[in-house]
Amino acid sequence: MQSYTFSDISRILKVKPTRQVSDPLIGSLLTDSRKLVLPESSLFFSINNPHKKADHFISQLYEKGVRSFITDNNLDQAILDICPEGNFMQVPNVLDALQEIAFYHRHQFHYPVIGITGSNGKTIVKEWLYQLLNNDFNIVRSPRSYNSQIGVPLSIWNMNAAHNLGIFEAGISMPDEMLQLQKMIDPDIAVFTFIGEAHAEGFENIEHKIKEKLRLFINSKVLIYCADDEMMQAAVTGFKQKQNKQIQLFGWSRNEGTALLINKIDKKDEGTVIICRYKKEDIHFIIPFTDDASVHNAITCCCVLLYLGISIASIAAHIYKLRPVEMRLELKEGINNCSIINDSYSADINSLNIALDFLSQQQQNPKRTLILSDVLQSGQSSDDLYKNIAEILGQKKLNRFIGIGSEISSHATAFDKISDSSFYETTEDFIKHLPAQHFQDETILLKGARVFQFEKISHALEQKLHETVLEINLNALRNNLKQYRQLLNKDVKLMAMVKAFSYGSGSYEIASLLQHAHVDYLAVAYADEGVALRKSGIRLPIMVMNAEEAGFGNIVRFQLEPELYSFKILRSFVQYLKLHNINNYPVHLKMDTGMHRLGFVESDMGLLIEFLAEGQPIKILSVFSHLVASDDKALDDFTVNQAASFLRMTGRIEQATGYSFLKHISNTSAIHRHPEMQFDMVRLGIGLYGIDSGLKLQNVTTLKTTISQIKSVKKGESVGYNRAGMVHRDSVIATVRIGYADGYPRVLGNGNGKMLLNDQLVPVIGNVCMDMTMLDITDAEANEADEVIVFGEDLSVTSIAKWAHTIPYEILTNISQRVKRVYFEE
């Protein structure tokens, strides 16, 4: 815990508190109300976004025990009144205040700080430097990829006197952003990784982006970079001449003239041999990777170690042991109806908090379990460390805790408040006793340092399904949601469509994320989908789009809200409510403005208004319609006519009922193509999953399988049923573990479809079978068990849909539920 009081924060910011009732010690800086851990020592920064004032969360946090708040100068007096024991400080800009505190805190410490920037590779280099240096230094580093305007100050806050080296990464997407990050990180040692197209939209060109990123290093003593990139070399030379004349350039290159000369890079099956020259001495080392990015990152790390004076023998010994960096949290199906969150990325308090946040989002099981290893090199005494961890876990309402390792086991009494807790000296000892744990209906978080090999536990707990997997990138889904939110007019609400198993991506997993992201509404097709979400802990309002009489009981029992689209269903539901003495039940009325599928047409308005005027036991929460062709410019006149008809109909209903309700007609493409039609709420569907030709969205779903067998087939022979796949040359055929029962369309057989194998498109040969598909890999390199991409980032689902003469919706929703879903968050 940092040794700052609320009064200290006031002095740092040079701001007199609006009200100060007490003077608590500030241990954590909180910018997201969902990530609250220790209320008494948290200082909440009320940072607004374009669509929601963060002050809205102050009263909720106050009720949970938070007593310290920094807000902007527009704080509502009513908030002060309902938080009488709260300490408040008002500032012109809350984000600036957060960064000013981080700036002050950073400069209380005088040990070396490494600052890392670049387009790619920042987190990999940071984590590899940690792996390589943690025996020589006590390191504080950015958790995961906390490199933004908010992430950097939260990272800096973790510095304390027990550390003797800091490693922080900095990422920007717009000009001038780096100036603020530089003030906080103020690195002594500068590391520039790759430069590329990532996050390039805000810059004039690549050269402009390099120059903006170099601003992180205006006070640095040394700059480590690859000098082989001519544009980079020119920018670095200019930077030294104009902005930091004292900086030492520590470049590496395949050409003479840099600090580290790379003479040879020799890729072999077991790794890559790098032969180089440093200070007139020939050296070589081996890394256990062969891809170009890993080679680049490893050489960069080697340069840092050479600059720090680490011996060549030590570098060679440790760099050979580099391990892949798991950049994501994975959520998988486990045994006995359990869900497994595998996060063996690292075991430290900062990443533990992040993983616990992810665990708290999961509502699908009634019990939450944490399996945690010893936490290594925390900078705290063991007593303080495990007392602190126990306090954190106490706030997270765990049902079960399992500690693995000699240190955590020796501090078992710190966890006495968790009623179900057990401890094991080793991972092997735990696995030996696994049957006695009786895991059932639990969400289990695995959080272990690498040395404990928690992947063995993950393997033992995972449900064993066949090797075709649909990966769902939750970060990408969040990013897509954010993009649409940024397009919304002020105060417009957002309904997210999670019908049809969330377009094939899963049900409660996606709904949990959307609930955590504070969407306003969810929509499902049928009542049983809504019931499943309620049973999984989803509390958001849920609209049922195809209400049926047989489902009325569950609709009311589970507080679902039906869409009523005809006189028959309206009268039936009203009769059900009267029979059960229920009044003011929330409903949504569907208008038909041109789709001619479901809904009341304009000629129905007289009879509908007459019926509503009789004082029915319903409360209309929204009236809506569905656009026929909002994505088609040629039909924009029809779309405008639909909106006009909709407004006429809603106007008459509003006048007849005497109260207002939400009006919504915009679907995914209309959000950006027809912003004037956003009205009170929009319905976001397939755009969440990255499908919208009008926006640059991130890919959310990747369907992958593996090769089960490879065989040679002679010219003139055939492949598959009915001899449909005739071979016109001696060929190599791979059979992969996916077929039409998994949702791969049969029409993609016989060359109509392709899959991605080792970055090469290979055609389907023969008919698609129920459980298998054959690929002609004659012109590709492959081995049995190799991964094959069916669709994803580099082979879009839109392409698959075109080959199959259908639409992306059908491809996504047809992915069988027997295909294993793996959810991950970077």
mmCIF file of N, CA, C and O in Angstrom, residues 545-586:
data_model
loop_
_atom_site.group_PDB
_atom_site.id
_atom_site.type_symbol
_atom_site.label_atom_id
_atom_site.label_comp_id
_atom_site.label_asym_id
_atom_site.label_seq_id
_atom_site.Cartn_x
_atom_site.Cartn_y
_atom_site.Cartn_z
ATOM 1 N N MET A 545 -38.343 -11.810 -28.448
ATOM 2 C CA MET A 545 -38.864 -11.342 -29.725
ATOM 3 C C MET A 545 -39.945 -12.239 -30.319
ATOM 4 O O MET A 545 -40.705 -11.810 -31.176
ATOM 5 N N ASN A 546 -39.997 -13.483 -29.893
ATOM 6 C CA ASN A 546 -41.028 -14.390 -30.398
ATOM 7 C C ASN A 546 -41.774 -15.001 -29.209
ATOM 8 O O ASN A 546 -41.618 -16.179 -28.890
ATOM 9 N N ALA A 547 -42.554 -14.186 -28.546
ATOM 10 C CA ALA A 547 -43.303 -14.659 -27.380
ATOM 11 C C ALA A 547 -44.399 -15.627 -27.825
ATOM 12 O O ALA A 547 -45.097 -15.382 -28.812
ATOM 13 N N GLU A 548 -44.528 -16.730 -27.102
ATOM 14 C CA GLU A 548 -45.546 -17.741 -27.392
ATOM 15 C C GLU A 548 -46.380 -17.974 -26.142
ATOM 16 O O GLU A 548 -45.887 -17.843 -25.019
ATOM 17 N N GLU A 549 -47.628 -18.349 -26.347
ATOM 18 C CA GLU A 549 -48.522 -18.554 -25.201
ATOM 19 C C GLU A 549 -47.951 -19.588 -24.236
ATOM 20 O O GLU A 549 -48.063 -19.443 -23.011
ATOM 21 N N ALA A 550 -47.343 -20.621 -24.745
ATOM 22 C CA ALA A 550 -46.788 -21.668 -23.883
ATOM 23 C C ALA A 550 -45.663 -21.145 -22.999
ATOM 24 O O ALA A 550 -45.335 -21.757 -21.977
ATOM 25 N N GLY A 551 -45.080 -20.019 -23.385
ATOM 26 C CA GLY A 551 -43.957 -19.477 -22.614
ATOM 27 C C GLY A 551 -44.317 -18.338 -21.683
ATOM 28 O O GLY A 551 -43.434 -17.782 -21.022
ATOM 29 N N PHE A 552 -45.603 -17.969 -21.604
ATOM 30 C CA PHE A 552 -45.991 -16.836 -20.763
ATOM 31 C C PHE A 552 -45.570 -17.031 -19.305
ATOM 32 O O PHE A 552 -45.118 -16.095 -18.641
ATOM 33 N N GLY A 553 -45.725 -18.239 -18.802
ATOM 34 C CA GLY A 553 -45.387 -18.505 -17.402
ATOM 35 C C GLY A 553 -43.924 -18.207 -17.111
ATOM 36 O O GLY A 553 -43.588 -17.543 -16.115
ATOM 37 N N ASN A 554 -43.047 -18.683 -17.983
ATOM 38 C CA ASN A 554 -41.619 -18.434 -17.786
ATOM 39 C C ASN A 554 -41.264 -16.970 -18.006
ATOM 40 O O ASN A 554 -40.363 -16.437 -17.349
ATOM 41 N N ILE A 555 -41.975 -16.318 -18.946
ATOM 42 C CA ILE A 555 -41.708 -14.894 -19.178
ATOM 43 C C ILE A 555 -41.935 -14.102 -17.897
ATOM 44 O O ILE A 555 -41.102 -13.283 -17.487
ATOM 45 N N VAL A 556 -43.043 -14.360 -17.239
ATOM 46 C CA VAL A 556 -43.361 -13.630 -16.007
ATOM 47 C C VAL A 556 -42.468 -14.093 -14.858
ATOM 48 O O VAL A 556 -41.918 -13.275 -14.107
ATOM 49 N N ARG A 557 -42.288 -15.392 -14.734
ATOM 50 C CA ARG A 557 -41.496 -15.934 -13.621
ATOM 51 C C ARG A 557 -40.069 -15.420 -13.641
ATOM 52 O O ARG A 557 -39.485 -15.112 -12.591
ATOM 53 N N PHE A 558 -39.491 -15.287 -14.831
ATOM 54 C CA PHE A 558 -38.087 -14.878 -14.936
ATOM 55 C C PHE A 558 -37.935 -13.414 -15.356
ATOM 56 O O PHE A 558 -36.864 -13.000 -15.778
ATOM 57 N N GLN A 559 -39.022 -12.648 -15.238
ATOM 58 C CA GLN A 559 -38.998 -11.198 -15.492
ATOM 59 C C GLN A 559 -38.435 -10.868 -16.875
ATOM 60 O O GLN A 559 -37.564 -10.006 -17.038
ATOM 61 N N LEU A 560 -38.946 -11.569 -17.862
ATOM 62 C CA LEU A 560 -38.614 -11.272 -19.247
ATOM 63 C C LEU A 560 -39.673 -10.334 -19.813
ATOM 64 O O LEU A 560 -40.779 -10.226 -19.267
ATOM 65 N N GLU A 561 -39.357 -9.667 -20.907
ATOM 66 C CA GLU A 561 -40.276 -8.668 -21.467
ATOM 67 C C GLU A 561 -40.657 -9.063 -22.882
ATOM 68 O O GLU A 561 -39.803 -9.063 -23.782
ATOM 69 N N PRO A 562 -41.915 -9.416 -23.111
ATOM 70 C CA PRO A 562 -42.299 -9.939 -24.429
ATOM 71 C C PRO A 562 -42.477 -8.854 -25.485
ATOM 72 O O PRO A 562 -42.900 -7.737 -25.189
ATOM 73 N N GLU A 563 -42.140 -9.231 -26.712
ATOM 74 C CA GLU A 563 -42.509 -8.433 -27.884
ATOM 75 C C GLU A 563 -43.897 -8.895 -28.292
ATOM 76 O O GLU A 563 -44.118 -10.084 -28.553
ATOM 77 N N LEU A 564 -44.841 -7.964 -28.362
ATOM 78 C CA LEU A 564 -46.210 -8.281 -28.768
ATOM 79 C C LEU A 564 -46.435 -7.683 -30.148
ATOM 80 O O LEU A 564 -46.314 -6.478 -30.338
ATOM 81 N N TYR A 565 -46.756 -8.540 -31.109
ATOM 82 C CA TYR A 565 -46.713 -8.136 -32.508
ATOM 83 C C TYR A 565 -48.037 -8.333 -33.255
ATOM 84 O O TYR A 565 -48.132 -7.988 -34.432
ATOM 85 N N SER A 566 -49.042 -8.894 -32.583
ATOM 86 C CA SER A 566 -50.337 -9.114 -33.246
ATOM 87 C C SER A 566 -51.444 -9.008 -32.199
ATOM 88 O O SER A 566 -51.191 -9.097 -30.985
ATOM 89 N N PHE A 567 -52.651 -8.817 -32.672
ATOM 90 C CA PHE A 567 -53.778 -8.745 -31.730
ATOM 91 C C PHE A 567 -53.933 -10.063 -30.973
ATOM 92 O O PHE A 567 -54.261 -10.073 -29.785
ATOM 93 N N LYS A 568 -53.669 -11.176 -31.626
ATOM 94 C CA LYS A 568 -53.831 -12.473 -30.976
ATOM 95 C C LYS A 568 -52.882 -12.613 -29.790
ATOM 96 O O LYS A 568 -53.295 -12.956 -28.683
ATOM 97 N N ILE A 569 -51.581 -12.316 -30.016
ATOM 98 C CA ILE A 569 -50.613 -12.486 -28.935
ATOM 99 C C ILE A 569 -50.807 -11.415 -27.869
ATOM 100 O O ILE A 569 -50.618 -11.663 -26.673
ATOM 101 N N LEU A 570 -51.208 -10.208 -28.276
ATOM 102 C CA LEU A 570 -51.463 -9.133 -27.315
ATOM 103 C C LEU A 570 -52.627 -9.495 -26.400
ATOM 104 O O LEU A 570 -52.522 -9.405 -25.171
ATOM 105 N N ARG A 571 -53.737 -9.924 -26.989
ATOM 106 C CA ARG A 571 -54.905 -10.265 -26.177
ATOM 107 C C ARG A 571 -54.620 -11.471 -25.281
ATOM 108 O O ARG A 571 -55.056 -11.523 -24.124
ATOM 109 N N SER A 572 -53.885 -12.437 -25.810
ATOM 110 C CA SER A 572 -53.570 -13.631 -25.018
ATOM 111 C C SER A 572 -52.716 -13.267 -23.808
ATOM 112 O O SER A 572 -52.940 -13.770 -22.702
ATOM 113 N N PHE A 573 -51.747 -12.398 -23.998
ATOM 114 C CA PHE A 573 -50.880 -12.037 -22.877
ATOM 115 C C PHE A 573 -51.641 -11.200 -21.856
ATOM 116 O O PHE A 573 -51.488 -11.389 -20.639
ATOM 117 N N VAL A 574 -52.468 -10.273 -22.330
ATOM 118 C CA VAL A 574 -53.287 -9.473 -21.417
ATOM 119 C C VAL A 574 -54.203 -10.380 -20.605
ATOM 120 O O VAL A 574 -54.370 -10.210 -19.389
ATOM 121 N N GLN A 575 -54.811 -11.373 -21.261
ATOM 122 C CA GLN A 575 -55.692 -12.311 -20.557
ATOM 123 C C GLN A 575 -54.910 -13.091 -19.498
ATOM 124 O O GLN A 575 -55.409 -13.327 -18.383
ATOM 125 N N TYR A 576 -53.682 -13.483 -19.827
ATOM 126 C CA TYR A 576 -52.849 -14.215 -18.864
ATOM 127 C C TYR A 576 -52.568 -13.341 -17.641
ATOM 128 O O TYR A 576 -52.632 -13.805 -16.493
ATOM 129 N N LEU A 577 -52.248 -12.057 -17.886
ATOM 130 C CA LEU A 577 -51.958 -11.149 -16.772
ATOM 131 C C LEU A 577 -53.180 -10.961 -15.885
ATOM 132 O O LEU A 577 -53.073 -10.968 -14.642
ATOM 133 N N LYS A 578 -54.330 -10.791 -16.493
ATOM 134 C CA LYS A 578 -55.561 -10.611 -15.708
ATOM 135 C C LYS A 578 -55.865 -11.851 -14.887
ATOM 136 O O LYS A 578 -56.280 -11.754 -13.721
ATOM 137 N N LEU A 579 -55.654 -13.005 -15.484
ATOM 138 C CA LEU A 579 -55.925 -14.263 -14.789
ATOM 139 C C LEU A 579 -55.058 -14.403 -13.544
ATOM 140 O O LEU A 579 -55.487 -14.998 -12.543
ATOM 141 N N HIS A 580 -53.833 -13.837 -13.593
ATOM 142 C CA HIS A 580 -52.903 -13.962 -12.468
ATOM 143 C C HIS A 580 -52.783 -12.668 -11.667
ATOM 144 O O HIS A 580 -51.853 -12.526 -10.856
ATOM 145 N N ASN A 581 -53.726 -11.752 -11.871
ATOM 146 C CA ASN A 581 -53.770 -10.496 -11.108
ATOM 147 C C ASN A 581 -52.447 -9.721 -11.166
ATOM 148 O O ASN A 581 -51.928 -9.249 -10.154
ATOM 149 N N ILE A 582 -51.892 -9.604 -12.369
ATOM 150 C CA ILE A 582 -50.625 -8.894 -12.578
ATOM 151 C C ILE A 582 -50.922 -7.600 -13.338
ATOM 152 O O ILE A 582 -51.636 -7.609 -14.342
ATOM 153 N N ASN A 583 -50.378 -6.479 -12.846
ATOM 154 C CA ASN A 583 -50.600 -5.194 -13.495
ATOM 155 C C ASN A 583 -49.276 -4.548 -13.887
ATOM 156 O O ASN A 583 -48.224 -4.848 -13.315
ATOM 157 N N ASN A 584 -49.356 -3.634 -14.860
ATOM 158 C CA ASN A 584 -48.194 -2.844 -15.300
ATOM 159 C C ASN A 584 -47.013 -3.721 -15.720
ATOM 160 O O ASN A 584 -45.861 -3.390 -15.438
ATOM 161 N N TYR A 585 -47.301 -4.816 -16.393
ATOM 162 C CA TYR A 585 -46.204 -5.685 -16.807
ATOM 163 C C TYR A 585 -45.518 -5.070 -18.032
ATOM 164 O O TYR A 585 -46.175 -4.669 -18.995
ATOM 165 N N PRO A 586 -44.183 -4.996 -18.045
ATOM 166 C CA PRO A 586 -43.467 -4.353 -19.159
ATOM 167 C C PRO A 586 -43.545 -5.160 -20.457
ATOM 168 O O PRO A 586 -43.271 -6.364 -20.465
#
